[in-house]
PDB file of C-alpha atoms in Angstrom:
ATOM      1  CA  MET A 459     -51.362 145.678 174.668  1.00 51.00           C
ATOM      2  CA  SER A 460     -55.126 145.597 173.412  1.00 55.00           C
ATOM      3  CA  ASP A 461     -55.919 145.105 170.121  1.00 60.00           C
ATOM      4  CA  ASN A 462     -58.132 148.757 169.544  1.00 62.00           C
ATOM      5  CA  GLU A 463     -54.828 150.452 171.160  1.00 73.00           C
ATOM      6  CA  THR A 464     -52.994 153.019 168.813  1.00 77.00           C
ATOM      7  CA  GLY A 465     -50.050 155.747 169.184  1.00 85.00           C
ATOM      8  CA  PRO A 466     -46.110 155.064 169.566  1.00 86.00           C
ATOM      9  CA  GLY A 467     -46.644 151.554 171.989  1.00 87.00           C
ATOM     10  CA  ARG A 468     -48.586 149.909 169.268  1.00 89.00           C
ATOM     11  CA  LEU A 469     -45.662 150.823 166.657  1.00 87.00           C
ATOM     12  CA  LEU A 470     -43.315 149.464 168.888  1.00 88.00           C
ATOM     13  CA  GLU A 471     -45.124 146.110 169.338  1.00 91.00           C
ATOM     14  CA  ALA A 472     -45.779 145.893 165.955  1.00 90.00           C
ATOM     15  CA  LEU A 473     -41.438 146.376 165.199  1.00 92.00           C
ATOM     16  CA  HIS A 474     -40.947 144.118 167.403  1.00 94.00           C
ATOM     17  CA  LEU A 475     -38.998 146.807 169.697  1.00 95.00           C
ATOM     18  CA  ARG A 476     -37.830 144.429 172.536  1.00 95.00           C
ATOM     19  CA  ARG A 477     -36.621 141.487 170.389  1.00 96.00           C
ATOM     20  CA  ASN A 478     -34.969 143.643 167.767  1.00 96.00           C
ATOM     21  CA  ALA A 479     -32.994 145.320 170.230  1.00 97.00           C
ATOM     22  CA  LEU A 480     -31.768 142.127 172.208  1.00 97.00           C
ATOM     23  CA  VAL A 481     -30.490 140.651 168.779  1.00 98.00           C
ATOM     24  CA  GLY A 482     -28.919 143.994 167.777  1.00 97.00           C
ATOM     25  CA  PHE A 483     -26.869 144.467 171.243  1.00 98.00           C
ATOM     26  CA  ALA A 484     -26.104 140.921 170.905  1.00 98.00           C
ATOM     27  CA  VAL A 485     -24.383 141.300 167.366  1.00 98.00           C
ATOM     28  CA  GLY A 486     -22.422 144.105 168.440  1.00 98.00           C
ATOM     29  CA  ILE A 487     -21.124 142.605 171.830  1.00 98.00           C
ATOM     30  CA  ALA A 488     -20.228 139.277 169.636  1.00 98.00           C
ATOM     31  CA  VAL A 489     -18.611 141.886 167.131  1.00 98.00           C
ATOM     32  CA  THR A 490     -16.918 143.444 169.617  1.00 97.00           C
ATOM     33  CA  ALA A 491     -15.629 140.553 171.115  1.00 97.00           C
ATOM     34  CA  ALA A 492     -14.175 139.490 167.747  1.00 97.00           C
ATOM     35  CA  VAL A 493     -12.176 142.541 167.296  1.00 95.00           C
ATOM     36  CA  PHE A 494     -11.075 142.720 170.892  1.00 92.00           C
ATOM     37  CA  THR A 495     -10.053 139.186 170.613  1.00 92.00           C
ATOM     38  CA  PHE A 496      -7.848 139.949 167.540  1.00 92.00           C
ATOM     39  CA  PHE A 497      -6.545 143.260 167.876  1.00 89.00           C
ATOM     40  CA  VAL A 498      -5.799 143.333 171.513  1.00 87.00           C
ATOM     41  CA  VAL A 499      -5.484 139.871 172.628  1.00 86.00           C
ATOM     42  CA  LEU A 500      -4.118 137.849 170.158  1.00 88.00           C
ATOM     43  CA  PRO A 501      -0.999 140.551 169.608  1.00 85.00           C
ATOM     44  CA  GLY A 502      -0.422 140.267 173.256  1.00 80.00           C
ATOM     45  CA  ALA A 503       2.133 143.579 173.029  1.00 75.00           C
ATOM     46  CA  THR A 504      -0.439 146.174 174.469  1.00 79.00           C
ATOM     47  CA  THR A 505       1.345 149.797 174.899  1.00 81.00           C
ATOM     48  CA  GLN A 506      -1.910 151.504 176.223  1.00 84.00           C
ATOM     49  CA  SER A 507      -4.136 151.278 179.733  1.00 85.00           C
ATOM     50  CA  PRO A 508      -6.405 148.161 179.761  1.00 84.00           C
ATOM     51  CA  VAL A 509      -8.688 150.754 180.571  1.00 90.00           C
ATOM     52  CA  TYR A 510      -8.780 152.497 177.336  1.00 92.00           C
ATOM     53  CA  TYR A 511      -9.511 149.461 174.941  1.00 91.00           C
ATOM     54  CA  ALA A 512     -12.057 148.392 178.065  1.00 92.00           C
ATOM     55  CA  ALA A 513     -13.809 152.010 177.076  1.00 95.00           C
ATOM     56  CA  LEU A 514     -13.432 151.745 172.580  1.00 95.00           C
ATOM     57  CA  ALA A 515     -14.704 148.103 173.194  1.00 95.00           C
ATOM     58  CA  PHE A 516     -18.233 149.597 175.128  1.00 97.00           C
ATOM     59  CA  VAL A 517     -18.207 152.319 172.832  1.00 98.00           C
ATOM     60  CA  LEU A 518     -17.522 149.843 169.775  1.00 98.00           C
ATOM     61  CA  ALA A 519     -20.681 147.329 171.603  1.00 98.00           C
ATOM     62  CA  MET A 520     -22.979 150.246 171.673  1.00 98.00           C
ATOM     63  CA  ALA A 521     -21.920 152.057 167.900  1.00 98.00           C
ATOM     64  CA  VAL A 522     -22.426 148.442 166.399  1.00 98.00           C
ATOM     65  CA  GLY A 523     -25.608 147.103 168.588  1.00 98.00           C
ATOM     66  CA  GLY A 524     -27.149 150.311 167.770  1.00 98.00           C
ATOM     67  CA  LEU A 525     -26.865 150.036 164.427  1.00 98.00           C
ATOM     68  CA  ALA A 526     -27.796 146.446 163.916  1.00 98.00           C
ATOM     69  CA  THR A 527     -30.998 147.415 165.528  1.00 97.00           C
ATOM     70  CA  VAL A 528     -31.867 150.632 163.185  1.00 97.00           C
ATOM     71  CA  LEU A 529     -31.231 148.032 160.456  1.00 98.00           C
ATOM     72  CA  LEU A 530     -33.218 145.129 161.752  1.00 97.00           C
ATOM     73  CA  LEU A 531     -36.198 147.760 162.624  1.00 96.00           C
ATOM     74  CA  ALA A 532     -35.926 149.190 159.433  1.00 96.00           C
ATOM     75  CA  TYR A 533     -36.097 145.580 157.702  1.00 96.00           C
ATOM     76  CA  ARG A 534     -39.454 145.067 160.219  1.00 95.00           C
ATOM     77  CA  ALA A 535     -40.686 148.026 158.906  1.00 94.00           C
ATOM     78  CA  TYR A 536     -40.162 147.588 155.193  1.00 96.00           C
ATOM     79  CA  ARG A 537     -41.466 143.898 155.819  1.00 94.00           C
ATOM     80  CA  LEU A 538     -44.840 145.418 157.515  1.00 92.00           C
ATOM     81  CA  SER A 539     -45.691 147.918 154.705  1.00 92.00           C
ATOM     82  CA  ARG A 540     -45.007 144.987 152.199  1.00 93.00           C
ATOM     83  CA  GLU A 541     -47.779 143.325 154.130  1.00 92.00           C
ATOM     84  CA  LEU A 542     -50.052 145.945 154.166  1.00 86.00           C
ATOM     85  CA  SER A 543     -49.993 147.056 150.300  1.00 80.00           C
TER      86      SER A 543
END
């Protein structure tokens, strides 16, 4: 992008959206793997279908990944606002 371009694209670039989303969803997957291992794999005696656990793992990964991404973006926006003032 050029330096004089404005708009949403420039904002997303300044917030490092792509990097923060990758980091956020990597955190979501890591947390989900830890929770899945601790609560499903280690106890061993699961009574439900593995499909239910896979669906729950997907939902947890997306929720934690989205939350981590939002927090990283908010922190980056806060730092940028501090630089401007």
